[in-house]
Amino acid sequence: MSILILLPLYLWSWGNDVVIDAMRSSSNQYPAGYDITWGDRSDMVVGIGFNTSDNTAYVYLYNSNDMGNTWNHVATAQWNETKISGIQLLESPPYLIVLWVGMGNEIALTIHNRENLNNYIGTIVTEPDSIVDARIVSLQKGDIKNIFVGLVTRDTTSNTDILKAYKSENYGPFQQIFVQYFTNNSSFLFLKDMDGVIKNDTTILYLTLENLDRSNNKASLSFKILAEDTLGNVTTRAIGYPLQFGSPLNSSLGVSGSYALTLLQTDNDLKYVFASDYFNQSGRYDFPYNSADSVEWGPFVKGWDNNEDNGFHIIFSRGNITYGSKLYYSEAVVSGNTVQFSNPILLSDEIPVCKTPYNFQSNYYNPKIATLMDEYLPVVIWPQDFWHIFYGSPFYDSTYFAIDKIEEVRIEEKSNQNAKFFSISVRSGIINLNFESTTEKAFIGEIFNIEGKLMESFYIPTGVKSLNLEAKKLKKGTYFFVIKDSNSFISTKRFLTW
């Protein structure tokens, strides 16, 4: 029996850039990192971490409850007698967790009450060696909230880099679940990213590692996969790529159900590595939207937060010295042994061309993306570093942090949203629909583009289990297929054409 409920169907277009705040050296603020989360429709949070010259680190938390149109500085956390190299935000309802990566031998976590972000407790994890990198992941397993922290430390006395993983259950103390030692006489180890998924009661953590050759400063990529079973036993698997990519890598990893996708910057272009579950299949390929006359860089990958298990959000930057740099959004879907990417959408003139010879902008950090939990909507944040030239001598001035907010096109339709009602695949201009069961009545199918424009509509008759529809008029891109009857929306699926 179907129950009609009121659910929103959201389609969107990209809006105008919104500046959240600025960090200024004149105010003794030196940015060290930033992140964004989106807990529900009325609640985005941005964190900006910065150091001061008196050896103190801060994280400012900003909140928006109107889809990113306006922002308020709502909380401040402080870590005395230390400096940080980065931060990461983690939604863990009813809390927001902030990971502080110290520049010494400590990391810190502050756990903030989601109703009042100024209400928080902090814990510090002290390592015997210097912290190189750290990442955090939250995975819900039944009634247990698991928080995982991965980190690399460096023992300079024994020329050893150490990869570790810690786990906390329901916000309890952290327990070490994995450790591995690497001699760094020839190469340094860096933890570039970490993500995870639960499959068949097994927790799988994917770690992207960079190995930097000390003799020539060339980098190569490898992966460490940690699998924890229901008894807490951890098994590991390593996947390496012996070919050196070039200069130190700028990479990002996303996990979506049964697949992992990594984009990495190699000198002036992007490449991607994708793999099936537990890296049973993998390969390295050129990103299809590299341009010969520009530089592609700053990739960020995030898996879709919904019932789909093979889709990813992607952002990257493209630019050159003459025309500055721009920020683009794309999506990817893994199908069989290939990855298909949608045409990039311009988000922002991230680094405009100089208007006068006295100032210019350069992006110092990597843009990041957040999605509304369990829905498709993305939001992108990036910084703009401003320098000023005075009589030939540049000096640091300030960093502006901006987001590209979402302009909703269609909301509040009546819908009985059923993710299993049908599945969709697209090949050579043919859309194949497979229904969970034979249709008991006729439906209307509609295709919308990413900006909410109706592109095509179809009649779906009674008594079909599968159906092929021709859609050769659609250009490359991201679309939504909506099925409805005369009274309501039934189900919605996103798909890509290529």
GROMACS .gro file of C-alpha atoms in nm:
model
  498
    1MET     CA    1   0.000   0.000   0.000
    2SER     CA    2   0.139   0.341  -0.098
    3ILE     CA    3   0.117   0.637   0.135
    4LEU     CA    4   0.121   0.981  -0.022
    5ILE     CA    5   0.358   1.212   0.164
    6LEU     CA    6   0.472   1.567   0.101
    7LEU     CA    7   0.833   1.568  -0.005
    8PRO     CA    8   1.029   1.826  -0.201
    9LEU     CA    9   1.173   1.758  -0.542
   10TYR     CA   10   1.472   1.989  -0.572
   11LEU     CA   11   1.625   2.103  -0.894
   12TRP     CA   12   1.869   2.390  -0.889
   13SER     CA   13   2.092   2.627  -1.073
   14TRP     CA   14   2.409   2.790  -0.950
   15GLY     CA   15   2.364   3.129  -0.792
   16ASN     CA   16   2.585   3.425  -0.717
   17ASP     CA   17   2.899   3.408  -0.510
   18VAL     CA   18   2.842   3.486  -0.142
   19VAL     CA   19   3.132   3.604   0.075
   20ILE     CA   20   3.122   3.452   0.425
   21ASP     CA   21   3.405   3.639   0.592
   22ALA     CA   22   3.767   3.748   0.553
   23MET     CA   23   4.080   3.667   0.752
   24ARG     CA   24   4.327   3.956   0.767
   25SER     CA   25   4.693   3.965   0.856
   26SER     CA   26   4.638   4.315   0.986
   27SER     CA   27   4.409   4.151   1.246
   28ASN     CA   28   4.672   3.885   1.327
   29GLN     CA   29   4.476   3.612   1.142
   30TYR     CA   30   4.665   3.368   0.919
   31PRO     CA   31   4.433   3.106   0.761
   32ALA     CA   32   4.531   2.741   0.795
   33GLY     CA   33   4.226   2.557   0.662
   34TYR     CA   34   3.852   2.557   0.613
   35ASP     CA   35   3.559   2.320   0.555
   36ILE     CA   36   3.182   2.316   0.507
   37THR     CA   37   2.897   2.082   0.609
   38TRP     CA   38   2.527   2.080   0.535
   39GLY     CA   39   2.326   1.900   0.801
   40ASP     CA   40   1.971   1.974   0.689
   41ARG     CA   41   1.784   2.217   0.469
   42SER     CA   42   1.806   2.504   0.713
   43ASP     CA   43   2.153   2.451   0.850
   44MET     CA   44   2.489   2.497   0.674
   45VAL     CA   45   2.806   2.535   0.879
   46VAL     CA   46   3.143   2.668   0.763
   47GLY     CA   47   3.458   2.638   0.972
   48ILE     CA   48   3.766   2.855   0.916
   49GLY     CA   49   4.082   2.772   1.107
   50PHE     CA   50   4.361   3.023   1.150
   51ASN     CA   51   4.677   3.086   1.349
   52THR     CA   52   4.799   3.401   1.521
   53SER     CA   53   5.152   3.524   1.564
   54ASP     CA   54   5.136   3.455   1.940
   55ASN     CA   55   5.115   3.076   1.889
   56THR     CA   56   4.738   3.036   1.927
   57ALA     CA   57   4.500   2.857   1.691
   58TYR     CA   58   4.132   2.942   1.642
   59VAL     CA   59   3.836   2.795   1.456
   60TYR     CA   60   3.549   3.029   1.370
   61LEU     CA   61   3.217   2.857   1.297
   62TYR     CA   62   2.962   3.028   1.073
   63ASN     CA   63   2.600   2.929   1.025
   64SER     CA   64   2.349   2.986   0.746
   65ASN     CA   65   1.983   2.887   0.774
   66ASP     CA   66   1.866   3.026   0.439
   67MET     CA   67   2.043   2.810   0.179
   68GLY     CA   68   2.370   3.001   0.207
   69ASN     CA   69   2.234   3.348   0.132
   70THR     CA   70   2.346   3.501   0.463
   71TRP     CA   71   2.603   3.391   0.721
   72ASN     CA   72   2.662   3.461   1.090
   73HIS     CA   73   2.970   3.400   1.301
   74VAL     CA   74   2.814   3.189   1.577
   75ALA     CA   75   3.099   3.016   1.763
   76THR     CA   76   3.469   3.042   1.839
   77ALA     CA   77   3.697   2.762   1.960
   78GLN     CA   78   4.055   2.818   2.071
   79TRP     CA   79   4.366   2.601   2.112
   80ASN     CA   80   4.638   2.772   2.313
   81GLU     CA   81   5.012   2.736   2.267
   82THR     CA   82   4.997   2.565   1.932
   83LYS     CA   83   4.949   2.621   1.560
   84ILE     CA   84   4.747   2.414   1.317
   85SER     CA   85   4.802   2.306   0.957
   86GLY     CA   86   4.438   2.233   0.875
   87ILE     CA   87   4.087   2.150   0.996
   88GLN     CA   88   3.803   1.918   0.894
   89LEU     CA   89   3.433   1.934   0.984
   90LEU     CA   90   3.226   1.621   1.036
   91GLU     CA   91   2.849   1.597   1.073
   92SER     CA   92   2.771   1.345   1.346
   93PRO     CA   93   2.413   1.420   1.464
   94PRO     CA   94   2.339   1.553   1.719
   95TYR     CA   95   2.695   1.689   1.712
   96LEU     CA   96   2.938   1.865   1.482
   97ILE     CA   97   3.298   1.746   1.517
   98VAL     CA   98   3.597   1.963   1.428
   99LEU     CA   99   3.933   1.795   1.368
  100TRP     CA  100   4.230   2.024   1.434
  101VAL     CA  101   4.559   1.909   1.280
  102GLY     CA  102   4.837   2.043   1.500
  103MET     CA  103   5.177   2.141   1.363
  104GLY     CA  104   5.349   1.959   1.649
  105ASN     CA  105   5.273   1.612   1.782
  106GLU     CA  106   4.904   1.659   1.866
  107ILE     CA  107   4.565   1.657   1.703
  108ALA     CA  108   4.253   1.786   1.873
  109LEU     CA  109   3.881   1.721   1.833
  110THR     CA  110   3.610   1.955   1.951
  111ILE     CA  111   3.259   1.809   1.971
  112HIS     CA  112   3.000   2.082   1.936
  113ASN     CA  113   2.633   2.063   2.028
  114ARG     CA  114   2.445   2.108   1.702
  115GLU     CA  115   2.181   2.325   1.871
  116ASN     CA  116   2.444   2.556   2.022
  117LEU     CA  117   2.783   2.538   1.852
  118ASN     CA  118   2.945   2.739   2.133
  119ASN     CA  119   2.866   2.449   2.366
  120TYR     CA  120   3.147   2.199   2.306
  121ILE     CA  121   3.398   1.968   2.469
  122GLY     CA  122   3.752   1.906   2.347
  123THR     CA  123   3.994   1.617   2.349
  124ILE     CA  124   4.361   1.605   2.248
  125VAL     CA  125   4.540   1.304   2.103
  126THR     CA  126   4.914   1.321   2.167
  127GLU     CA  127   5.154   1.127   1.947
  128PRO     CA  128   5.519   1.051   2.026
  129ASP     CA  129   5.617   1.188   1.682
  130SER     CA  130   5.534   1.489   1.466
  131ILE     CA  131   5.195   1.497   1.293
  132VAL     CA  132   5.218   1.503   0.911
  133ASP     CA  133   4.854   1.461   0.806
  134ALA     CA  134   4.522   1.358   0.962
  135ARG     CA  135   4.171   1.282   0.834
  136ILE     CA  136   3.840   1.189   1.001
  137VAL     CA  137   3.541   0.976   0.890
  138SER     CA  138   3.209   0.895   1.060
  139LEU     CA  139   3.018   0.574   0.986
  140GLN     CA  140   2.696   0.457   1.151
  141LYS     CA  141   2.681   0.082   1.212
  142GLY     CA  142   2.351  -0.016   1.369
  143ASP     CA  143   2.320   0.174   1.696
  144ILE     CA  144   2.692   0.251   1.710
  145LYS     CA  145   2.842   0.575   1.584
  146ASN     CA  146   3.198   0.498   1.473
  147ILE     CA  147   3.447   0.783   1.438
  148PHE     CA  148   3.770   0.694   1.258
  149VAL     CA  149   4.085   0.906   1.251
  150GLY     CA  150   4.368   0.828   1.012
  151LEU     CA  151   4.705   0.997   1.046
  152VAL     CA  152   5.068   0.989   0.938
  153THR     CA  153   5.341   1.079   1.187
  154ARG     CA  154   5.714   1.121   1.127
  155ASP     CA  155   5.995   1.000   1.356
  156THR     CA  156   6.298   1.202   1.250
  157THR     CA  157   6.534   1.011   1.481
  158SER     CA  158   6.479   0.678   1.306
  159ASN     CA  159   6.383   0.802   0.956
  160THR     CA  160   6.041   0.642   0.986
  161ASP     CA  161   5.694   0.749   0.873
  162ILE     CA  162   5.407   0.583   1.058
  163LEU     CA  163   5.053   0.528   0.927
  164LYS     CA  164   4.791   0.484   1.201
  165ALA     CA  165   4.415   0.451   1.235
  166TYR     CA  166   4.208   0.513   1.550
  167LYS     CA  167   3.846   0.434   1.625
  168SER     CA  168   3.596   0.575   1.875
  169GLU     CA  169   3.256   0.417   1.943
  170ASN     CA  170   2.971   0.646   2.047
  171TYR     CA  171   3.213   0.931   2.128
  172GLY     CA  172   3.414   0.719   2.371
  173PRO     CA  173   3.796   0.706   2.393
  174PHE     CA  174   3.996   0.641   2.077
  175GLN     CA  175   4.156   0.299   2.034
  176GLN     CA  176   4.431   0.226   1.783
  177ILE     CA  177   4.314  -0.033   1.528
  178PHE     CA  178   4.600  -0.019   1.278
  179VAL     CA  179   4.966   0.082   1.252
  180GLN     CA  180   5.229   0.040   0.980
  181TYR     CA  181   5.588   0.166   0.964
  182PHE     CA  182   5.760   0.300   0.651
  183THR     CA  183   6.130   0.378   0.624
  184ASN     CA  184   6.160   0.726   0.474
  185ASN     CA  185   6.525   0.723   0.366
  186SER     CA  186   6.417   0.744   0.002
  187SER     CA  187   6.060   0.880   0.017
  188PHE     CA  188   5.821   1.060   0.251
  189LEU     CA  189   5.468   0.936   0.318
  190PHE     CA  190   5.160   1.165   0.322
  191LEU     CA  191   4.794   1.089   0.393
  192LYS     CA  192   4.609   1.284   0.125
  193ASP     CA  193   4.251   1.172   0.192
  194MET     CA  194   4.029   0.914   0.362
  195ASP     CA  195   3.673   0.797   0.315
  196GLY     CA  196   3.471   0.493   0.412
  197VAL     CA  197   3.161   0.282   0.366
  198ILE     CA  198   2.986  -0.009   0.537
  199LYS     CA  199   2.922  -0.309   0.313
  200ASN     CA  200   2.761  -0.630   0.441
  201ASP     CA  201   2.843  -0.541   0.804
  202THR     CA  202   3.208  -0.482   0.713
  203THR     CA  203   3.354  -0.134   0.759
  204ILE     CA  204   3.586  -0.044   0.472
  205LEU     CA  205   3.820   0.255   0.499
  206TYR     CA  206   3.996   0.383   0.187
  207LEU     CA  207   4.314   0.586   0.241
  208THR     CA  208   4.491   0.773  -0.038
  209LEU     CA  209   4.866   0.788   0.024
  210GLU     CA  210   5.130   0.994  -0.151
  211ASN     CA  211   5.490   0.876  -0.167
  212LEU     CA  212   5.727   1.165  -0.235
  213ASP     CA  213   6.069   1.070  -0.371
  214ARG     CA  214   6.327   1.263  -0.171
  215SER     CA  215   6.584   1.259  -0.452
  216ASN     CA  216   6.378   1.423  -0.727
  217ASN     CA  217   6.063   1.552  -0.552
  218LYS     CA  218   5.845   1.330  -0.775
  219ALA     CA  219   5.529   1.179  -0.629
  220SER     CA  220   5.345   0.851  -0.675
  221LEU     CA  221   5.007   0.740  -0.546
  222SER     CA  222   4.904   0.434  -0.349
  223PHE     CA  223   4.599   0.319  -0.156
  224LYS     CA  224   4.558   0.141   0.174
  225ILE     CA  225   4.228  -0.034   0.237
  226LEU     CA  226   4.133  -0.130   0.593
  227ALA     CA  227   3.842  -0.371   0.642
  228GLU     CA  228   3.698  -0.423   0.993
  229ASP     CA  229   3.459  -0.714   1.043
  230THR     CA  230   3.183  -0.750   1.303
  231LEU     CA  231   3.432  -0.885   1.560
  232GLY     CA  232   3.664  -0.587   1.523
  233ASN     CA  233   3.929  -0.777   1.327
  234VAL     CA  234   4.108  -0.555   1.076
  235THR     CA  235   4.251  -0.683   0.749
  236THR     CA  236   4.441  -0.466   0.504
  237ARG     CA  237   4.515  -0.442   0.138
  238ALA     CA  238   4.758  -0.213  -0.045
  239ILE     CA  239   4.726  -0.095  -0.405
  240GLY     CA  240   5.026   0.085  -0.550
  241TYR     CA  241   5.099   0.271  -0.872
  242PRO     CA  242   5.474   0.244  -0.938
  243LEU     CA  243   5.479   0.514  -1.208
  244GLN     CA  244   5.569   0.855  -1.077
  245PHE     CA  245   5.312   1.121  -1.158
  246GLY     CA  246   5.528   1.430  -1.130
  247SER     CA  247   5.533   1.705  -0.873
  248PRO     CA  248   5.371   1.654  -0.529
  249LEU     CA  249   5.010   1.555  -0.580
  250ASN     CA  250   4.694   1.747  -0.513
  251SER     CA  251   4.436   1.468  -0.485
  252SER     CA  252   4.089   1.394  -0.351
  253LEU     CA  253   3.910   1.065  -0.279
  254GLY     CA  254   3.538   0.992  -0.269
  255VAL     CA  255   3.353   0.669  -0.192
  256SER     CA  256   3.001   0.603  -0.317
  257GLY     CA  257   2.855   0.265  -0.227
  258SER     CA  258   3.051   0.007  -0.423
  259TYR     CA  259   3.307   0.235  -0.586
  260ALA     CA  260   3.596   0.466  -0.500
  261LEU     CA  261   3.712   0.753  -0.723
  262THR     CA  262   4.023   0.967  -0.686
  263LEU     CA  263   4.114   1.273  -0.891
  264LEU     CA  264   4.470   1.396  -0.874
  265GLN     CA  265   4.666   1.686  -1.014
  266THR     CA  266   4.980   1.591  -1.203
  267ASP     CA  267   5.175   1.896  -1.309
  268ASN     CA  268   4.935   2.076  -1.547
  269ASP     CA  269   4.658   1.818  -1.584
  270LEU     CA  270   4.422   1.593  -1.389
  271LYS     CA  271   4.410   1.216  -1.387
  272TYR     CA  272   4.167   0.984  -1.217
  273VAL     CA  273   4.183   0.644  -1.051
  274PHE     CA  274   3.867   0.445  -0.984
  275ALA     CA  275   3.805   0.104  -0.839
  276SER     CA  276   3.529  -0.139  -0.763
  277ASP     CA  277   3.454  -0.247  -0.409
  278TYR     CA  278   3.772  -0.318  -0.209
  279PHE     CA  279   3.977  -0.228  -0.521
  280ASN     CA  280   3.906  -0.558  -0.693
  281GLN     CA  281   3.940  -0.367  -1.020
  282SER     CA  282   4.122  -0.041  -1.072
  283GLY     CA  283   4.285   0.175  -1.336
  284ARG     CA  284   4.441   0.515  -1.398
  285TYR     CA  285   4.316   0.743  -1.674
  286ASP     CA  286   4.338   1.096  -1.814
  287PHE     CA  287   4.060   1.331  -1.704
  288PRO     CA  288   3.850   1.394  -2.020
  289TYR     CA  289   3.827   1.770  -1.968
  290ASN     CA  290   4.196   1.855  -1.958
  291SER     CA  291   4.272   2.148  -2.186
  292ALA     CA  292   4.599   2.189  -2.375
  293ASP     CA  293   4.613   2.567  -2.329
  294SER     CA  294   4.539   2.579  -1.955
  295VAL     CA  295   4.614   2.417  -1.621
  296GLU     CA  296   4.361   2.192  -1.444
  297TRP     CA  297   4.411   2.169  -1.068
  298GLY     CA  298   4.246   2.170  -0.723
  299PRO     CA  299   4.019   1.863  -0.764
  300PHE     CA  300   3.767   1.762  -0.499
  301VAL     CA  301   3.552   1.446  -0.511
  302LYS     CA  302   3.250   1.353  -0.297
  303GLY     CA  303   3.019   1.054  -0.332
  304TRP     CA  304   2.647   1.110  -0.378
  305ASP     CA  305   2.464   1.109  -0.044
  306ASN     CA  306   2.160   0.904  -0.140
  307ASN     CA  307   2.054   0.555  -0.244
  308GLU     CA  308   2.272   0.558  -0.555
  309ASP     CA  309   2.600   0.371  -0.511
  310ASN     CA  310   2.797   0.476  -0.817
  311GLY     CA  311   2.782   0.856  -0.846
  312PHE     CA  312   3.016   1.139  -0.749
  313HIS     CA  313   3.023   1.518  -0.727
  314ILE     CA  314   3.340   1.676  -0.870
  315ILE     CA  315   3.487   2.027  -0.870
  316PHE     CA  316   3.812   2.146  -1.025
  317SER     CA  317   3.983   2.466  -1.129
  318ARG     CA  318   4.106   2.564  -1.474
  319GLY     CA  319   4.308   2.865  -1.573
  320ASN     CA  320   4.623   3.021  -1.707
  321ILE     CA  321   4.839   3.321  -1.642
  322THR     CA  322   4.669   3.542  -1.900
  323TYR     CA  323   4.305   3.488  -1.817
  324GLY     CA  324   4.307   3.385  -1.452
  325SER     CA  325   4.133   3.075  -1.317
  326LYS     CA  326   3.772   2.953  -1.298
  327LEU     CA  327   3.594   2.695  -1.086
  328TYR     CA  328   3.392   2.413  -1.249
  329TYR     CA  329   3.146   2.149  -1.133
  330SER     CA  330   3.095   1.807  -1.290
  331GLU     CA  331   2.954   1.469  -1.197
  332ALA     CA  332   3.071   1.115  -1.259
  333VAL     CA  333   2.897   0.779  -1.275
  334VAL     CA  334   3.076   0.444  -1.270
  335SER     CA  335   2.923   0.202  -1.517
  336GLY     CA  336   3.085  -0.136  -1.557
  337ASN     CA  337   3.458  -0.080  -1.601
  338THR     CA  338   3.435   0.283  -1.707
  339VAL     CA  339   3.367   0.624  -1.555
  340GLN     CA  340   3.149   0.872  -1.740
  341PHE     CA  341   3.175   1.245  -1.663
  342SER     CA  342   2.914   1.512  -1.731
  343ASN     CA  343   3.008   1.833  -1.910
  344PRO     CA  344   3.165   2.079  -1.663
  345ILE     CA  345   2.946   2.366  -1.542
  346LEU     CA  346   3.110   2.701  -1.467
  347LEU     CA  347   3.056   2.791  -1.103
  348SER     CA  348   3.259   3.105  -1.059
  349ASP     CA  349   3.533   3.325  -1.192
  350GLU     CA  350   3.733   3.214  -0.894
  351ILE     CA  351   4.041   3.421  -0.979
  352PRO     CA  352   3.944   3.718  -1.199
  353VAL     CA  353   4.188   3.891  -1.429
  354CYS     CA  354   4.362   4.187  -1.266
  355LYS     CA  355   4.167   4.510  -1.301
  356THR     CA  356   4.469   4.721  -1.211
  357PRO     CA  357   4.842   4.649  -1.193
  358TYR     CA  358   4.834   4.714  -0.820
  359ASN     CA  359   4.648   4.405  -0.703
  360PHE     CA  360   4.579   4.050  -0.808
  361GLN     CA  361   4.424   3.736  -0.663
  362SER     CA  362   4.559   3.385  -0.627
  363ASN     CA  363   4.389   3.080  -0.478
  364TYR     CA  364   4.596   2.935  -0.198
  365TYR     CA  365   4.376   2.646  -0.082
  366ASN     CA  366   4.166   2.383  -0.254
  367PRO     CA  367   3.793   2.440  -0.310
  368LYS     CA  368   3.562   2.199  -0.128
  369ILE     CA  369   3.209   2.072  -0.176
  370ALA     CA  370   2.930   1.975   0.063
  371THR     CA  371   2.596   1.813  -0.010
  372LEU     CA  372   2.266   1.821   0.168
  373MET     CA  373   2.252   1.488   0.349
  374ASP     CA  374   2.044   1.225   0.164
  375GLU     CA  375   1.973   1.462  -0.125
  376TYR     CA  376   2.147   1.574  -0.440
  377LEU     CA  377   2.208   1.942  -0.374
  378PRO     CA  378   2.573   2.053  -0.369
  379VAL     CA  379   2.729   2.373  -0.241
  380VAL     CA  380   3.088   2.479  -0.308
  381ILE     CA  381   3.325   2.687  -0.093
  382TRP     CA  382   3.661   2.835  -0.187
  383PRO     CA  383   3.903   3.103  -0.066
  384GLN     CA  384   4.045   3.400  -0.252
  385ASP     CA  385   4.384   3.521  -0.136
  386PHE     CA  386   4.445   3.891  -0.191
  387TRP     CA  387   4.795   4.029  -0.222
  388HIS     CA  388   4.886   4.389  -0.286
  389ILE     CA  389   5.182   4.518  -0.481
  390PHE     CA  390   5.333   4.847  -0.371
  391TYR     CA  391   5.640   4.973  -0.554
  392GLY     CA  392   5.722   4.619  -0.669
  393SER     CA  393   5.704   4.454  -0.326
  394PRO     CA  394   5.397   4.231  -0.264
  395PHE     CA  395   5.271   4.185   0.087
  396TYR     CA  396   4.998   3.959   0.225
  397ASP     CA  397   4.671   4.132   0.299
  398SER     CA  398   4.364   3.912   0.342
  399THR     CA  399   4.178   3.597   0.245
  400TYR     CA  400   3.809   3.606   0.151
  401PHE     CA  401   3.604   3.290   0.189
  402ALA     CA  402   3.311   3.257  -0.050
  403ILE     CA  403   3.053   2.995  -0.149
  404ASP     CA  404   2.841   2.943  -0.455
  405LYS     CA  405   2.491   2.917  -0.315
  406ILE     CA  406   2.201   2.724  -0.462
  407GLU     CA  407   1.911   2.886  -0.643
  408GLU     CA  408   1.617   2.648  -0.616
  409VAL     CA  409   1.405   2.614  -0.925
  410ARG     CA  410   1.135   2.372  -0.820
  411ILE     CA  411   1.024   2.285  -0.465
  412GLU     CA  412   0.740   2.142  -0.259
  413GLU     CA  413   0.585   1.901  -0.507
  414LYS     CA  414   0.369   1.618  -0.374
  415SER     CA  415   0.566   1.300  -0.405
  416ASN     CA  416   0.565   0.942  -0.292
  417GLN     CA  417   0.942   0.915  -0.319
  418ASN     CA  418   1.044   0.552  -0.371
  419ALA     CA  419   1.408   0.501  -0.458
  420LYS     CA  420   1.346   0.139  -0.564
  421PHE     CA  421   1.047   0.215  -0.786
  422PHE     CA  422   1.267   0.213  -1.097
  423SER     CA  423   1.628   0.213  -1.211
  424ILE     CA  424   1.772   0.392  -1.511
  425SER     CA  425   2.066   0.348  -1.746
  426VAL     CA  426   2.165   0.537  -2.061
  427ARG     CA  427   2.354   0.406  -2.363
  428SER     CA  428   2.398   0.573  -2.705
  429GLY     CA  429   2.100   0.803  -2.665
  430ILE     CA  430   1.868   0.527  -2.538
  431ILE     CA  431   1.724   0.550  -2.187
  432ASN     CA  432   1.649   0.210  -2.037
  433LEU     CA  433   1.396   0.202  -1.750
  434ASN     CA  434   1.357  -0.106  -1.530
  435PHE     CA  435   1.067  -0.110  -1.284
  436GLU     CA  436   1.059  -0.291  -0.952
  437SER     CA  437   0.741  -0.465  -1.065
  438THR     CA  438   0.510  -0.451  -1.365
  439THR     CA  439   0.336  -0.113  -1.382
  440GLU     CA  440  -0.027  -0.133  -1.271
  441LYS     CA  441  -0.124   0.197  -1.431
  442ALA     CA  442   0.008   0.447  -1.683
  443PHE     CA  443   0.263   0.712  -1.587
  444ILE     CA  444   0.423   1.021  -1.734
  445GLY     CA  445   0.802   1.044  -1.749
  446GLU     CA  446   0.968   1.386  -1.760
  447ILE     CA  447   1.331   1.482  -1.807
  448PHE     CA  448   1.464   1.802  -1.647
  449ASN     CA  449   1.812   1.947  -1.690
  450ILE     CA  450   2.024   2.057  -1.397
  451GLU     CA  451   1.865   2.405  -1.405
  452GLY     CA  452   1.511   2.269  -1.375
  453LYS     CA  453   1.408   2.312  -1.741
  454LEU     CA  454   1.173   2.047  -1.882
  455MET     CA  455   1.356   1.887  -2.175
  456GLU     CA  456   1.134   1.594  -2.279
  457SER     CA  457   0.829   1.399  -2.164
  458PHE     CA  458   0.721   1.039  -2.227
  459TYR     CA  459   0.414   0.819  -2.188
  460ILE     CA  460   0.472   0.502  -1.984
  461PRO     CA  461   0.192   0.250  -2.045
  462THR     CA  462   0.035  -0.005  -1.812
  463GLY     CA  463   0.181  -0.354  -1.786
  464VAL     CA  464   0.550  -0.294  -1.856
  465LYS     CA  465   0.852  -0.416  -1.655
  466SER     CA  466   1.114  -0.241  -1.867
  467LEU     CA  467   1.109   0.027  -2.133
  468ASN     CA  468   1.353   0.184  -2.378
  469LEU     CA  469   1.309   0.553  -2.462
  470GLU     CA  470   1.495   0.755  -2.724
  471ALA     CA  471   1.656   1.072  -2.596
  472LYS     CA  472   1.909   1.158  -2.862
  473LYS     CA  473   1.822   1.528  -2.844
  474LEU     CA  474   1.986   1.560  -2.503
  475LYS     CA  475   2.332   1.709  -2.493
  476LYS     CA  476   2.604   1.583  -2.265
  477GLY     CA  477   2.515   1.664  -1.907
  478THR     CA  478   2.330   1.586  -1.586
  479TYR     CA  479   1.954   1.529  -1.594
  480PHE     CA  480   1.670   1.417  -1.369
  481PHE     CA  481   1.411   1.161  -1.478
  482VAL     CA  482   1.082   1.216  -1.293
  483ILE     CA  483   0.796   0.965  -1.298
  484LYS     CA  484   0.452   1.083  -1.196
  485ASP     CA  485   0.085   1.002  -1.236
  486SER     CA  486  -0.204   1.246  -1.265
  487ASN     CA  487  -0.193   1.329  -0.892
  488SER     CA  488   0.162   1.311  -0.766
  489PHE     CA  489   0.532   1.260  -0.824
  490ILE     CA  490   0.626   0.896  -0.773
  491SER     CA  491   1.005   0.880  -0.797
  492THR     CA  492   1.307   1.071  -0.927
  493LYS     CA  493   1.643   0.950  -1.056
  494ARG     CA  494   1.947   1.143  -1.169
  495PHE     CA  495   2.138   1.031  -1.480
  496LEU     CA  496   2.420   1.147  -1.705
  497THR     CA  497   2.440   1.152  -2.083
  498TRP     CA  498   2.773   1.134  -2.265
   0.00000   0.00000   0.00000
